[in-house]
Coordinates of C-alpha atoms in Angstrom, one line a residue:
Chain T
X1000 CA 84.3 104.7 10.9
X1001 CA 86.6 105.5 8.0
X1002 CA 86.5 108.3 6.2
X1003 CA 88.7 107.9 3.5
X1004 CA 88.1 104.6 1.9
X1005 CA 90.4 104.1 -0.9
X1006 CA 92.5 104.7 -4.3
X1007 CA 94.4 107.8 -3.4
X1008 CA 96.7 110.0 -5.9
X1009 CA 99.0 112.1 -4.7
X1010 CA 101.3 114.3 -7.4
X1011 CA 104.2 116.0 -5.7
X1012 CA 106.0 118.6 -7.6
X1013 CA 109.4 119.2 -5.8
X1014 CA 111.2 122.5 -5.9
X1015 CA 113.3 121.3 -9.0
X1016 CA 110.2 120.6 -10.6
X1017 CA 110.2 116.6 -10.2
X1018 CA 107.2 114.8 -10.4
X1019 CA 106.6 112.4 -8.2
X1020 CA 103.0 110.2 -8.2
X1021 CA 102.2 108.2 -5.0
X1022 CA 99.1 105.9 -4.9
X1023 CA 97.8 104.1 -1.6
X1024 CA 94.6 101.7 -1.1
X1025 CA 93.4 101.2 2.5
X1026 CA 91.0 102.1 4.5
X1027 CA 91.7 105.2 6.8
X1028 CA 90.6 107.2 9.8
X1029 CA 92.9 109.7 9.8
X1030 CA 93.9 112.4 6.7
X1031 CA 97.1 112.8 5.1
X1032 CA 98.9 115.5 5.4
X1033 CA 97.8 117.5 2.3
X1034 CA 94.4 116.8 2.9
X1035 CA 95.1 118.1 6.4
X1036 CA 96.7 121.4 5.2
X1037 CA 94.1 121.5 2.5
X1038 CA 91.3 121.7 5.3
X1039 CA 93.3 123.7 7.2
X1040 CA 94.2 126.3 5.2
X1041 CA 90.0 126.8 3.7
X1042 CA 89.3 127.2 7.4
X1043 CA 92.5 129.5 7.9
X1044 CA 90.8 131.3 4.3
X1045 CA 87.3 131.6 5.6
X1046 CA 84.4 132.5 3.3
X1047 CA 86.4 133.3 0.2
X1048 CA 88.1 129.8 0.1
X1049 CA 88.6 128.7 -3.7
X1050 CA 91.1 126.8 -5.6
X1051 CA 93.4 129.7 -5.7
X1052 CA 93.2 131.0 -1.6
X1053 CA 93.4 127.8 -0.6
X1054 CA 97.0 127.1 -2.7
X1055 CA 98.6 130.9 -1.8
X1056 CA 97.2 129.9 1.9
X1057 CA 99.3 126.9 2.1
X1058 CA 102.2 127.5 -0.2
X1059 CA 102.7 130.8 2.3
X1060 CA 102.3 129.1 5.4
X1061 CA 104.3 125.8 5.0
X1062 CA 106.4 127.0 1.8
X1063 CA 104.9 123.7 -0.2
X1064 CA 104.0 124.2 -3.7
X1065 CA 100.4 123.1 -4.9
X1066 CA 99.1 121.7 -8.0
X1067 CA 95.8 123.0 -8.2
X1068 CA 94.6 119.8 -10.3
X1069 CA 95.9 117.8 -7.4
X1070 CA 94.4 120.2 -4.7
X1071 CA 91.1 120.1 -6.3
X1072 CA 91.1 115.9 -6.5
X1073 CA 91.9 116.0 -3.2
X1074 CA 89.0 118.5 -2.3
X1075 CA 86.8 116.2 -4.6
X1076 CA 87.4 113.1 -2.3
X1077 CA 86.7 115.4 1.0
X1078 CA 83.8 116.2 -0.6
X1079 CA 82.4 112.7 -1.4
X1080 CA 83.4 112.0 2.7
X1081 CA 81.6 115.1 3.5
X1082 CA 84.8 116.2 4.9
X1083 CA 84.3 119.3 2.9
X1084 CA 80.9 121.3 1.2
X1085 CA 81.8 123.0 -2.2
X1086 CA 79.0 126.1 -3.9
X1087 CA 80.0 127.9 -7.3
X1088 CA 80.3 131.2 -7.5
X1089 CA 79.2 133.7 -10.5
X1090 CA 81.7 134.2 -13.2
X1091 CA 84.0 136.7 -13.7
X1092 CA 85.7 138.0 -16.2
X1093 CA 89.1 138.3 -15.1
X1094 CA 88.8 134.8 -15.2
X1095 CA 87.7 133.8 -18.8
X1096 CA 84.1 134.0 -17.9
X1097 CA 84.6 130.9 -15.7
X1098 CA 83.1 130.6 -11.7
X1099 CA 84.9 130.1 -8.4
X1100 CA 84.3 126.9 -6.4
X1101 CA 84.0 128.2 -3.0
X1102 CA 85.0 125.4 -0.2
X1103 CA 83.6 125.5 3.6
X1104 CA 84.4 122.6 6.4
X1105 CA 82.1 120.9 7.5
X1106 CA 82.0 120.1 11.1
X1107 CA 82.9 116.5 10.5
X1108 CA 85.9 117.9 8.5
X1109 CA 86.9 120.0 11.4
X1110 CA 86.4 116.8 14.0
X1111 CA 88.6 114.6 11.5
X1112 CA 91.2 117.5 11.6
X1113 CA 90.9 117.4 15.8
X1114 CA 91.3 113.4 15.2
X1115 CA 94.0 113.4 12.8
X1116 CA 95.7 116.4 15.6
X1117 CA 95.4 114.3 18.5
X1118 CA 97.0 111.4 16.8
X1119 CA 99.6 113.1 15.3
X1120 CA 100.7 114.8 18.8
X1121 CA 100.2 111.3 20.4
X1122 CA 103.0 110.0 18.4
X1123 CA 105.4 113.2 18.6
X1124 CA 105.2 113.1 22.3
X1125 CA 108.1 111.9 24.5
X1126 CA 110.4 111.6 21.5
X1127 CA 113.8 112.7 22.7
X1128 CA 115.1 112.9 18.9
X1129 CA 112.5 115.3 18.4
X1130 CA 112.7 117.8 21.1
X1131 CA 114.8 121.1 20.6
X1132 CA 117.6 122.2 22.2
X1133 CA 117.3 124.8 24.4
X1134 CA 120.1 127.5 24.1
Chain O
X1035 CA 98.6 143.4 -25.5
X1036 CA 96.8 141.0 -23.3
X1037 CA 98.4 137.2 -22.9
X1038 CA 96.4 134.8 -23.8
X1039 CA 96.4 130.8 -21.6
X1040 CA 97.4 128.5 -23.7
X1041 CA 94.1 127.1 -25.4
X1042 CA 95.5 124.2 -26.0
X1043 CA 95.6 123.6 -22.4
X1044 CA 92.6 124.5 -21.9
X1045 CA 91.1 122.5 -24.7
X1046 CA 92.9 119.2 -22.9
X1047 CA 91.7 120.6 -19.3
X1048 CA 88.0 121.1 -20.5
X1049 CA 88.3 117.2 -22.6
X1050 CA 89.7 115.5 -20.0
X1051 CA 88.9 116.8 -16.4
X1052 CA 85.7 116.9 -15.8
X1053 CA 83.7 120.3 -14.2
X1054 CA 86.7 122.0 -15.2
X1055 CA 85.5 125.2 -15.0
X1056 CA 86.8 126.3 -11.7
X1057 CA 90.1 124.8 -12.2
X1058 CA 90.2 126.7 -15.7
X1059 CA 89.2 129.8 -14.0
X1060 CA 91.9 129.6 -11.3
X1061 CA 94.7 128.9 -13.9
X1062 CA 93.7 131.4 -15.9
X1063 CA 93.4 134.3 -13.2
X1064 CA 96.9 132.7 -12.0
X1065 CA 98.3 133.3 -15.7
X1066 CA 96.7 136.7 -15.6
X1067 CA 98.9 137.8 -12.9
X1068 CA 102.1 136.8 -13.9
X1069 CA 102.3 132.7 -14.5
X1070 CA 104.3 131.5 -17.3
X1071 CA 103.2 129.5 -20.2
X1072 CA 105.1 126.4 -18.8
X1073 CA 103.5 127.2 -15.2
X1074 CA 99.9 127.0 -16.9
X1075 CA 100.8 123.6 -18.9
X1076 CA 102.8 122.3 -15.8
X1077 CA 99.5 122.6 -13.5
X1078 CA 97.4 121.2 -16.8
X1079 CA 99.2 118.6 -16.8
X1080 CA 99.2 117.4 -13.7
X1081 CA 95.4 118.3 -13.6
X1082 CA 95.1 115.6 -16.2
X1083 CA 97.1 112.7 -14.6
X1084 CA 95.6 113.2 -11.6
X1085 CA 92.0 112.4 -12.8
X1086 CA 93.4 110.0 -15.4
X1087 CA 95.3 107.9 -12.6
X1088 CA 92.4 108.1 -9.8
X1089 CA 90.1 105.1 -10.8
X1090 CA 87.1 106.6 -9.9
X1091 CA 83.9 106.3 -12.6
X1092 CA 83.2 110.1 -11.3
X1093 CA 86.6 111.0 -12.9
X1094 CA 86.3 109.3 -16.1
X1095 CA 85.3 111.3 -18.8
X1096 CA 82.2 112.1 -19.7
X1097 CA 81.3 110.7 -23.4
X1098 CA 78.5 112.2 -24.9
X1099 CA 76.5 110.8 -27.7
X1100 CA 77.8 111.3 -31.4
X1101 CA 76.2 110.7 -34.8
X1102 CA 78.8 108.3 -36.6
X1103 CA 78.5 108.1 -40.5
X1104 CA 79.1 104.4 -41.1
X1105 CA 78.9 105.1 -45.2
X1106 CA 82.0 107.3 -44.9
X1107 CA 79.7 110.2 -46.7
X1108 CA 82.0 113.6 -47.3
X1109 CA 79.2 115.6 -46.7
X1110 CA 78.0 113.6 -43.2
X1111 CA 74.5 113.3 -44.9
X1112 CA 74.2 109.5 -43.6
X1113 CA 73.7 108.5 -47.1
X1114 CA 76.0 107.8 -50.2
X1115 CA 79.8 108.2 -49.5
X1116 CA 81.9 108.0 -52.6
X1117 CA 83.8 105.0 -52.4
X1118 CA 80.4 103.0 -51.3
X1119 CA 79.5 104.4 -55.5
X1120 CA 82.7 103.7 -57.3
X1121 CA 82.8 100.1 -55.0
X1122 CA 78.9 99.6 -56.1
X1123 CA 79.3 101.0 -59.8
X1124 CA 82.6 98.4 -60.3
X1125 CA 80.8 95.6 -58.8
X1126 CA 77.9 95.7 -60.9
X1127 CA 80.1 96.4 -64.4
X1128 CA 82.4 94.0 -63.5
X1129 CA 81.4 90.8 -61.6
X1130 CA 77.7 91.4 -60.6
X1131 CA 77.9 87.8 -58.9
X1132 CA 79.7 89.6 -56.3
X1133 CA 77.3 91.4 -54.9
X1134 CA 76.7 89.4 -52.0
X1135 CA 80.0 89.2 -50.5
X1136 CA 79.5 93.3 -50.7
X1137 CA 76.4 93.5 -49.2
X1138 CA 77.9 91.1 -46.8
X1139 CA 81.3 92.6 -45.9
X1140 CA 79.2 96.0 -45.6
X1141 CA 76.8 94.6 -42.8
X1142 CA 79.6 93.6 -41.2
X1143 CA 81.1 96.2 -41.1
X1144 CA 77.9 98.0 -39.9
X1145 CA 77.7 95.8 -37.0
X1146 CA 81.6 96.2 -36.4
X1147 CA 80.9 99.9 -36.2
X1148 CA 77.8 99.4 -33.7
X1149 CA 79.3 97.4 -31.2
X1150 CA 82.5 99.5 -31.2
X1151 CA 79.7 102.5 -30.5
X1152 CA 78.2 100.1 -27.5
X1153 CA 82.0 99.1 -26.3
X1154 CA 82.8 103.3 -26.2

């Protein structure tokens, strides 16, 4: 059963600072790949994965930069797919007064991630324009 | 001196993106620890045309009820207005006839005004 039904919006901000907007419509089983890292790194995170954990997590494992609007629409839709539960913290004051949304997987998230794994391995496998070299 | 976010920024953020507290919150402890100005507008920005280009009715913005003062009163009272008085006072001096059209044109108007509210 899909997951992921429709309307997406991705915003990409390059390392120059270009904007770039991509919008798909289909039905889908699998994630994309910032929904992927998004999952990823709240699980990599653990309990205290919010908006900002989740952006350092993935901009210091993979180098990509993160939007926060975009990472929170994206956590929004995993949300509505039950990909991914959301609670709000207390505030603080270090930030305005304002609460933390705290993100957990839930274990459909984590099976889409295993889905979304196995089919992205299936497809690297026996490419030989892929493999290392060996020196 | 402690920086201040831009308010601005937020003031778009809060009309715009709906529950945008955390987001707010995460910008602003961001900017707390060294963001830029431009860094804080940038991710604003995008915050905004991200929820303004999903087409989602949980993404559109929230519009809450608001009393509208259809007689253009100064001091919102619902009542009066000052051109609705110098409009009534010349129509009755000068061509009383006329009143009418006025009373007309004016619940027109009134029902131009009230299904603009129902179209918002």
């Amino acid at each position: 059963m899909p997951f992921g039904s429709a309307e997406l919006v991705h915003i990409w901000l390059t390392r120059r600072g270009e904007m770039f907007i991509i919008c798909e419509e289909m039905a889908r089983h699998l994630l994309t790949d910032f929904e992927l890292m998004l999952l990823l790194a709240t699980l990599r995170v653990g309990d205290e994965a919010y908006g900002v954990e989740i952006a350092r997590e993935i901009e210091r494992t993979s180098g990509r930069r993160v939007l926060l609007g975009a990472a929170y629409a994206a956590l929004d839709r995993l949300e509505r797919n039950d990909l991914v539960s959301s609670t709000v913290g207390s505030p603080t004051p270090e930030r305005g007064g304002r609460a933390k949304r705290f993100f957990r997987v839930t274990p459909r998230g984590v099976r889409a991630v295993r889905e979304t794994r196995k089919a992205l391995v299936a497809l690297w496998e026996d490419l030989p324009q892929l493999k290392e070299k060996r020196t | 001196m402690t920086k201040q976010p831009p308010r601005l920024a937020l003031a778009l953020l809060s009309r715009f993106v709906p529950d945008d507290e955390p987001l707010a919150g995460d910008l602003i402890e961001e900017f707390e620890i060294g963001r830029s100005r431009a860094w804080f507008w940038r991710q604003a920005f995008a915050a905004i045309l991200t929820r303004w280009l999903t087409p989602s009715d949980e993404y559109r913005p929230i519009v809450l009820p608001r009393t509208v003062n259809l007689s253009a009163s100064p001091a919102g009272l619902g009542v009066g207005g000052l051109s609705l008085v110098v409009l009534a006072s010349l129509v009755t001096v000068v061509m009383p006839q006329a009143w009418s059209i006025v009373v007309l044109g004016v619940a027109a108007g009134v029902a131009f005004g009230v299904v603009l509210i129902a179209i918002r």
